[in-house]
mmCIF file of C-alpha atoms in Angstrom:
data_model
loop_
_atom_site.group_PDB
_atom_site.id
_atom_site.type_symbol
_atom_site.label_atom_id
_atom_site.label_comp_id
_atom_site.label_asym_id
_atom_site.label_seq_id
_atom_site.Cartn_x
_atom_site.Cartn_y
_atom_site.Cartn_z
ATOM 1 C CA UNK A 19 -14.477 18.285 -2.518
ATOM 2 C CA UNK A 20 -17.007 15.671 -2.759
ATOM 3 C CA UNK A 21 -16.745 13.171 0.164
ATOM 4 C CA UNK A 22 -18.858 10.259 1.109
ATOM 5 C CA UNK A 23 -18.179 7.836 3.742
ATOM 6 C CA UNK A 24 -19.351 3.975 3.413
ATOM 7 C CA UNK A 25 -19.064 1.071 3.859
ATOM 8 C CA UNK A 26 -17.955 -1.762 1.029
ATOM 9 C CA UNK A 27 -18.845 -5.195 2.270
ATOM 10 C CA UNK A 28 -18.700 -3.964 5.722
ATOM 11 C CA UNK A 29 -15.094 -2.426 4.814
ATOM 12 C CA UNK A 30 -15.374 1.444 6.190
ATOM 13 C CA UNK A 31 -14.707 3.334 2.836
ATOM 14 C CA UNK A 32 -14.394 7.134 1.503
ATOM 15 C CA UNK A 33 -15.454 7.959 -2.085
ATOM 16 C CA UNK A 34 -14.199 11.045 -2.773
ATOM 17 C CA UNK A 35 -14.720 13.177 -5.719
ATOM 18 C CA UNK A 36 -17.770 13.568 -7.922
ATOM 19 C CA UNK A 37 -18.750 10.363 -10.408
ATOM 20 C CA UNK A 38 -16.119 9.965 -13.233
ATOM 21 C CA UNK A 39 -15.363 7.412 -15.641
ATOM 22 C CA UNK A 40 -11.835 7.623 -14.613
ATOM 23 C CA UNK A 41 -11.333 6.157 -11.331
ATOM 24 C CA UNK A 42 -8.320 5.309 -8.650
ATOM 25 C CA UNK A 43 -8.187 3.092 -5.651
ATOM 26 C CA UNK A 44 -6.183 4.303 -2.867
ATOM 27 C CA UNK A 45 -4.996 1.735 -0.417
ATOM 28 C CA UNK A 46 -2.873 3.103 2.875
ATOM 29 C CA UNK A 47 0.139 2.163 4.893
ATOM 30 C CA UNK A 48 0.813 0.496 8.294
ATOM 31 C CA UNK A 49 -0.020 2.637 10.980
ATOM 32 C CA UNK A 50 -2.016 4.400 8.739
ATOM 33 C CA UNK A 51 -6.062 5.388 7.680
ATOM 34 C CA UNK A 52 -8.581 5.871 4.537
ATOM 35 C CA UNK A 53 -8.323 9.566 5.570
ATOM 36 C CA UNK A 54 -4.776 10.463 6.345
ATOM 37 C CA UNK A 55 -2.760 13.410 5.192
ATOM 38 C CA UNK A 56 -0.956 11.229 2.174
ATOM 39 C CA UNK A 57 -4.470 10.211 1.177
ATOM 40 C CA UNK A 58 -6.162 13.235 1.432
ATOM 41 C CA UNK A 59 -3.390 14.938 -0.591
ATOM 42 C CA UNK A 60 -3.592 12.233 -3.564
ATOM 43 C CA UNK A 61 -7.975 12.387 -3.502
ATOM 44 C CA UNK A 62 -7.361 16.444 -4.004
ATOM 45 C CA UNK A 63 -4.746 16.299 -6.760
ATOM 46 C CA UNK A 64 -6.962 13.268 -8.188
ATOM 47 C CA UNK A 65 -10.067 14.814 -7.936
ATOM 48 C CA UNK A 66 -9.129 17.788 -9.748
ATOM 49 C CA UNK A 67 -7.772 16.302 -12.580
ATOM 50 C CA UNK A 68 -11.197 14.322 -13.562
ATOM 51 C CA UNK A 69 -10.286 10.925 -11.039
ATOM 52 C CA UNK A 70 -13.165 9.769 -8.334
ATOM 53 C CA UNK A 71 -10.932 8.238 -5.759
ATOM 54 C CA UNK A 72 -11.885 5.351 -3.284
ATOM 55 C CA UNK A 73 -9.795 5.199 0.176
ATOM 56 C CA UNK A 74 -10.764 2.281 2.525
ATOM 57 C CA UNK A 75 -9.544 0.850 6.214
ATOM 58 C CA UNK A 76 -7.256 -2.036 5.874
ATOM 59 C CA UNK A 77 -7.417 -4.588 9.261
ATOM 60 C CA UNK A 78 -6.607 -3.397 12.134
ATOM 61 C CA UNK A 79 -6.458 0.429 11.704
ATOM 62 C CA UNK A 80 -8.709 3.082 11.457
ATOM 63 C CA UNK A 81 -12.135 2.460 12.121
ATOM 64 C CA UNK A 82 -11.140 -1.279 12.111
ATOM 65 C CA UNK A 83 -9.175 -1.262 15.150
ATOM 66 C CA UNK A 84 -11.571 -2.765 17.156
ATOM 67 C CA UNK A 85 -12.194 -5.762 14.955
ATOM 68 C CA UNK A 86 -11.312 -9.344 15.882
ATOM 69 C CA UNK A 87 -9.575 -9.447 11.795
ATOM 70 C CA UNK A 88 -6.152 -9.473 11.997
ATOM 71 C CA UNK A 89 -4.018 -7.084 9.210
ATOM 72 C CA UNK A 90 -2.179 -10.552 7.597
ATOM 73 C CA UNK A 91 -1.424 -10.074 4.151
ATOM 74 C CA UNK A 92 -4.171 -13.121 3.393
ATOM 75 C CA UNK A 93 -6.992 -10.850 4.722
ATOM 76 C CA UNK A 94 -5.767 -7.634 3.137
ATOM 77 C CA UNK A 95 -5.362 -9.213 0.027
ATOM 78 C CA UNK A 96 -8.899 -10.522 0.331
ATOM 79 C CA UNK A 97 -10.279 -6.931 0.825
ATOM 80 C CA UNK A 98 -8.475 -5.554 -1.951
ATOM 81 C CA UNK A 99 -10.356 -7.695 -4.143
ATOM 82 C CA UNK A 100 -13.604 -6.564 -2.479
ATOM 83 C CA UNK A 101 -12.898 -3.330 -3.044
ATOM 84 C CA UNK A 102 -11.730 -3.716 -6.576
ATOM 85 C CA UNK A 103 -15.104 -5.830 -6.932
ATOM 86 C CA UNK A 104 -16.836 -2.311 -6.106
ATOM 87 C CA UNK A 105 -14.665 -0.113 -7.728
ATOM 88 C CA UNK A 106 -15.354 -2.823 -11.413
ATOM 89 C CA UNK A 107 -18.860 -1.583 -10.740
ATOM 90 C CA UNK A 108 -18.474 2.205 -11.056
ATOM 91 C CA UNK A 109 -15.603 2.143 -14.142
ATOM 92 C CA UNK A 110 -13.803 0.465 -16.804
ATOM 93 C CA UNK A 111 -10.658 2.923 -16.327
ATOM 94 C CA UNK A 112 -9.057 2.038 -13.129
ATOM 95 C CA UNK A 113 -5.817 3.280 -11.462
ATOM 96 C CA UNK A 114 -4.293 2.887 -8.301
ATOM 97 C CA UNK A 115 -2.159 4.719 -5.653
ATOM 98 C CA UNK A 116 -0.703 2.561 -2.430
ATOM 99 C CA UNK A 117 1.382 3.316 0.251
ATOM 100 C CA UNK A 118 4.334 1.537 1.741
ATOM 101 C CA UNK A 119 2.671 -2.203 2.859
ATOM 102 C CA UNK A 120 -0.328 -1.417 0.675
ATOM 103 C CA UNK A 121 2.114 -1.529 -2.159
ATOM 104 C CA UNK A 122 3.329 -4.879 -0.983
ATOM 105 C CA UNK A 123 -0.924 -5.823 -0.778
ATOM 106 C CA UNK A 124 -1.580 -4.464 -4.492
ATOM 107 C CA UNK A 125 1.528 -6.419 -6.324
ATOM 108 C CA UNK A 126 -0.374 -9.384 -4.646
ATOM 109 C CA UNK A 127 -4.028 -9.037 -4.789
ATOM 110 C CA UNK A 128 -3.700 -6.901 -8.486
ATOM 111 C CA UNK A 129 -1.227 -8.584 -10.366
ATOM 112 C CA UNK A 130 -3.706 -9.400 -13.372
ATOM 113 C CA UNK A 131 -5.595 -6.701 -13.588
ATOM 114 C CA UNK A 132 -5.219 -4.390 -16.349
ATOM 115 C CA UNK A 133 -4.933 -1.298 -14.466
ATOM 116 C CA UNK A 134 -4.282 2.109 -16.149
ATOM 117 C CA UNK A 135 -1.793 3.997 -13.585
ATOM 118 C CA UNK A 136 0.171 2.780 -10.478
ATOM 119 C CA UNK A 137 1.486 5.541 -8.576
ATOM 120 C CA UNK A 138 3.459 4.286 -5.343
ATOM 121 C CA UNK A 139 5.085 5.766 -2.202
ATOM 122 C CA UNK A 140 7.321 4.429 -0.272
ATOM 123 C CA UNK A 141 6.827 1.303 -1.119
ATOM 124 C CA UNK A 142 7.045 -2.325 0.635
ATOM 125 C CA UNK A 143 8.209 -4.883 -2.129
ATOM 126 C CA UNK A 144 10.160 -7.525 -0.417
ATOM 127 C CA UNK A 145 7.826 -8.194 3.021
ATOM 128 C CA UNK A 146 9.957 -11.597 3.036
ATOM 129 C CA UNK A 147 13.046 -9.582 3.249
ATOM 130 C CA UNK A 148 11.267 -7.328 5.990
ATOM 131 C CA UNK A 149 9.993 -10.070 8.027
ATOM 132 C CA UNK A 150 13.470 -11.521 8.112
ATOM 133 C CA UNK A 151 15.289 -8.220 9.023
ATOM 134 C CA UNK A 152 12.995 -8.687 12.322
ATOM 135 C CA UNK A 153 13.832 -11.852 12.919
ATOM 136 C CA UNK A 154 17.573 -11.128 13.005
ATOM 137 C CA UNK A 155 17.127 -7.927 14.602
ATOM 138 C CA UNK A 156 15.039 -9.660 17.514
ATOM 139 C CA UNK A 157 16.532 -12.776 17.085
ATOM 140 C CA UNK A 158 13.390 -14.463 16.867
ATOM 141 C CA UNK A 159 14.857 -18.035 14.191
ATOM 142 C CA UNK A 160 12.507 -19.423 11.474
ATOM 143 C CA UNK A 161 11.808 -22.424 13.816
ATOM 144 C CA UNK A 162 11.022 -20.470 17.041
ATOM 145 C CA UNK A 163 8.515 -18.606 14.581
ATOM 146 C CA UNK A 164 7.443 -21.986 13.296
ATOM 147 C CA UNK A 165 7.126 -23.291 16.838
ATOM 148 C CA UNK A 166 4.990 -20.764 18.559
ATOM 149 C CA UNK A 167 2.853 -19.648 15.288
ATOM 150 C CA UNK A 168 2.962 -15.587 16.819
ATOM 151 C CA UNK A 169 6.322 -13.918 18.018
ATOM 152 C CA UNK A 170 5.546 -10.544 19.297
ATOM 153 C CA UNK A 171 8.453 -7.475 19.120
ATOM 154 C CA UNK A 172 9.872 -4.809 20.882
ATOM 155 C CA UNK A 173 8.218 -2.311 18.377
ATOM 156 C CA UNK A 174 5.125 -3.376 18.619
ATOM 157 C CA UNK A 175 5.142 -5.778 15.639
ATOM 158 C CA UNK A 176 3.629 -9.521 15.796
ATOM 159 C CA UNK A 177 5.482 -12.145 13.317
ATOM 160 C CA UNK A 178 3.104 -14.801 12.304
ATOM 161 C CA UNK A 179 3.565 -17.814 11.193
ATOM 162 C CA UNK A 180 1.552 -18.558 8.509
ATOM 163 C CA UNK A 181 1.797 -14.675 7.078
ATOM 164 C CA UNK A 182 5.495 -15.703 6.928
ATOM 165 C CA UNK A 183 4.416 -19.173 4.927
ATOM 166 C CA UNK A 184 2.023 -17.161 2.930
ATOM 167 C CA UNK A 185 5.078 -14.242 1.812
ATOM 168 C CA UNK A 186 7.150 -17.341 1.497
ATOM 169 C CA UNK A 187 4.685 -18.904 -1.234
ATOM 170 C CA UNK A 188 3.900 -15.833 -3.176
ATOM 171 C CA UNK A 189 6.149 -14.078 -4.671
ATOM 172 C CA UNK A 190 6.311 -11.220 -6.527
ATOM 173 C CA UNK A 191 7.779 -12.224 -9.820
ATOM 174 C CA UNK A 192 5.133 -10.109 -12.464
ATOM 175 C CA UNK A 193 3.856 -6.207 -12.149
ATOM 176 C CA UNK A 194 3.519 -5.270 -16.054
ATOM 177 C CA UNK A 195 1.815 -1.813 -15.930
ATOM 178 C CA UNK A 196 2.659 1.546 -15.936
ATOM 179 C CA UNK A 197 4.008 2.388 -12.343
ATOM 180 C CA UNK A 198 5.986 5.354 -10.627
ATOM 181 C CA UNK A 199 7.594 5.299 -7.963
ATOM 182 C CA UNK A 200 8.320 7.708 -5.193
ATOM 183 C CA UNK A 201 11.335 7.078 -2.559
ATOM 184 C CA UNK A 202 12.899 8.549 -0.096
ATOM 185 C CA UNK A 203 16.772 8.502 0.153
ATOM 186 C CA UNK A 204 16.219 8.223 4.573
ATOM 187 C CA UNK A 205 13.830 5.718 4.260
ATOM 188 C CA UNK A 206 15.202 3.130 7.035
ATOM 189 C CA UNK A 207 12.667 0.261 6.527
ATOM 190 C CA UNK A 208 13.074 -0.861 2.397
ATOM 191 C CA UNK A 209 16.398 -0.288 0.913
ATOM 192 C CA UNK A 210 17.013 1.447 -1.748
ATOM 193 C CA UNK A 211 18.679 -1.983 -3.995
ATOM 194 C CA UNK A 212 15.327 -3.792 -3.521
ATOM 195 C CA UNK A 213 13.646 -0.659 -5.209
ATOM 196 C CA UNK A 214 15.945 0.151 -7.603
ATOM 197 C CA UNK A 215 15.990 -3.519 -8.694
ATOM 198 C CA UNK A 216 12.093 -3.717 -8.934
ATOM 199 C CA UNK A 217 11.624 -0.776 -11.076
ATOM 200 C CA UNK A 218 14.324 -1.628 -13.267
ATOM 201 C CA UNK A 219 12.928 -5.172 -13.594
ATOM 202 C CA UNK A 220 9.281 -3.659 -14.178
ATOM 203 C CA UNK A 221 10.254 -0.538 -15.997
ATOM 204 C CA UNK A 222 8.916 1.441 -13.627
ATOM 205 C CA UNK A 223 9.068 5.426 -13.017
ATOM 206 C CA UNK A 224 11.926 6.167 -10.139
ATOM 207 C CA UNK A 225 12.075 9.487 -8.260
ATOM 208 C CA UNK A 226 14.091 9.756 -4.976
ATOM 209 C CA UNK A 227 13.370 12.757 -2.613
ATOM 210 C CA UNK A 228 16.825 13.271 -0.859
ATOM 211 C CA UNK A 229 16.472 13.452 2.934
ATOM 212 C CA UNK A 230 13.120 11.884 2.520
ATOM 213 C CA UNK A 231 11.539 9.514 5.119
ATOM 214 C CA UNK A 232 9.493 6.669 4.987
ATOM 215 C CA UNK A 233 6.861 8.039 6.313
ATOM 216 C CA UNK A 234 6.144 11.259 4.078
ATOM 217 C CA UNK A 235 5.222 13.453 6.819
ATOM 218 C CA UNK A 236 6.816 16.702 7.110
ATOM 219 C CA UNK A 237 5.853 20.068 5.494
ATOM 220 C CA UNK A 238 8.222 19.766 2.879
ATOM 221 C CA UNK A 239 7.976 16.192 2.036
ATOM 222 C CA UNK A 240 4.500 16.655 1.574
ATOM 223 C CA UNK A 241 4.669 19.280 -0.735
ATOM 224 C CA UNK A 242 7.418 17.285 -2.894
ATOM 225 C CA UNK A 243 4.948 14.919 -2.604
ATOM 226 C CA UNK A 244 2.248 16.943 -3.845
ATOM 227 C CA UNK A 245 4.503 18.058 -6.751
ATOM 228 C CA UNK A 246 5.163 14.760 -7.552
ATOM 229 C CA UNK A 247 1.474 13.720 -8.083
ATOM 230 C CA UNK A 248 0.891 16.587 -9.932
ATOM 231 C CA UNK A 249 3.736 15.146 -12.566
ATOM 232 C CA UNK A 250 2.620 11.762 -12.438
ATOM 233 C CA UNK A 251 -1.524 11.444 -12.307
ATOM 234 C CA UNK A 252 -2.762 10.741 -16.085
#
């Protein structure tokens, strides 16, 4: 497969896939890269159905790590729209595939855009809901958070402030294109009601994986995962 790494506005970026007129953006998880196994399975099953595919870094991880540009949703959804800037420039017939908190990023920095496919795993639609299940957990209250503008957490986690303010202020109330879904039942950071709820809401596409992480990483979730694109890419 075709693979050529760039950068996008100084954004490190992978186009993968010989030049199509059919064309998805593929935007990672926490913890995650422009190159890791969840993307790299998506750009082959893309690729050979017709798709170019670009992956990019979001803040803070992969060849970002170093930068002084923190991963708050208000920079991430900035660089979505730089790379959807890009990605205007090569095709009329864009889709896109996200990842847990690069779900959370699209519904944000895509929500008018007439995109042709959504294809999501694991994904992060309530980060106000998140960020308060680490407050309580931590016990960390809204005005301690208020007070000293950056809380960090026992997992390695820093609450902000104003990415709190910023969650608070935006919320995801429209997502009116086509859109799967895939879950797993284990998944232990969004529950399954907040899920449900959206893609009933949205009319979304729902599959549950039972035993299923999170984090697709295993042999065998990544092949139901690979079966699963192979289902769902247009």
């Amino acid at each position: 497969m075709v693979k050529q790494e760039f950068r996008i506005e100084g954004i490190p970026a992978i186009l993968w896939g010989d030049q199509s007129d059919k064309l998805f953006v593929a935007i990672h998880g926490n913890m995650s890269n422009k190159a890791d196994d969840a993307i790299v399975i998506f750009a082959g099953e893309a690729v050979r159905r017709g798709y170019q595919v670009i992956s990019f870094d979001l803040p803070e991880h992969g060849d970002r790590k170093e930068e002084a540009y923190s991963c708050k949703v208000q920079n991430c959804v900035h660089d979505l729209d730089v790379i959807m800037r890009y990605a205007q420039r090569l095709s009329d017939d864009i889709s896109i595939f996200a990842c847990s908190m690069g779900v959370y990023f699209s519904l944000l920095a895509y929500r008018d855009l007439p995109l042709k496919q959504c294809l999501f795993l694991s994904p992060v639609l309530d980060m106000k809901r998140i960020i308060e299940n680490m407050m309580a957990w931590f016990g960390i209250s809204e005005d301690r958070l208020k007070a000293e503008q950056e809380v960090a957490t026992p997992v390695g986690q820093t609450l902000y402030w104003d990415y709190y303010c910023y969650v608070n202020s935006h919320p995801v109330d429209a997502w009116h294109k086509p859109t799967s879904i895939l879950y797993g039942s284990d998944d232990n950071l969004c529950e399954f009601d907040v899920v449900s709820a959206f893609a009933s809401r949205f009319h979304c596409g729902l599959k549950v994986m039972e035993q299923g992480e999170h984090y697709f990483h295993t042999k065998e979730q990544l092949q139901f995962f690979r079966q699963w694109l192979k289902e769902q890419i247009g």
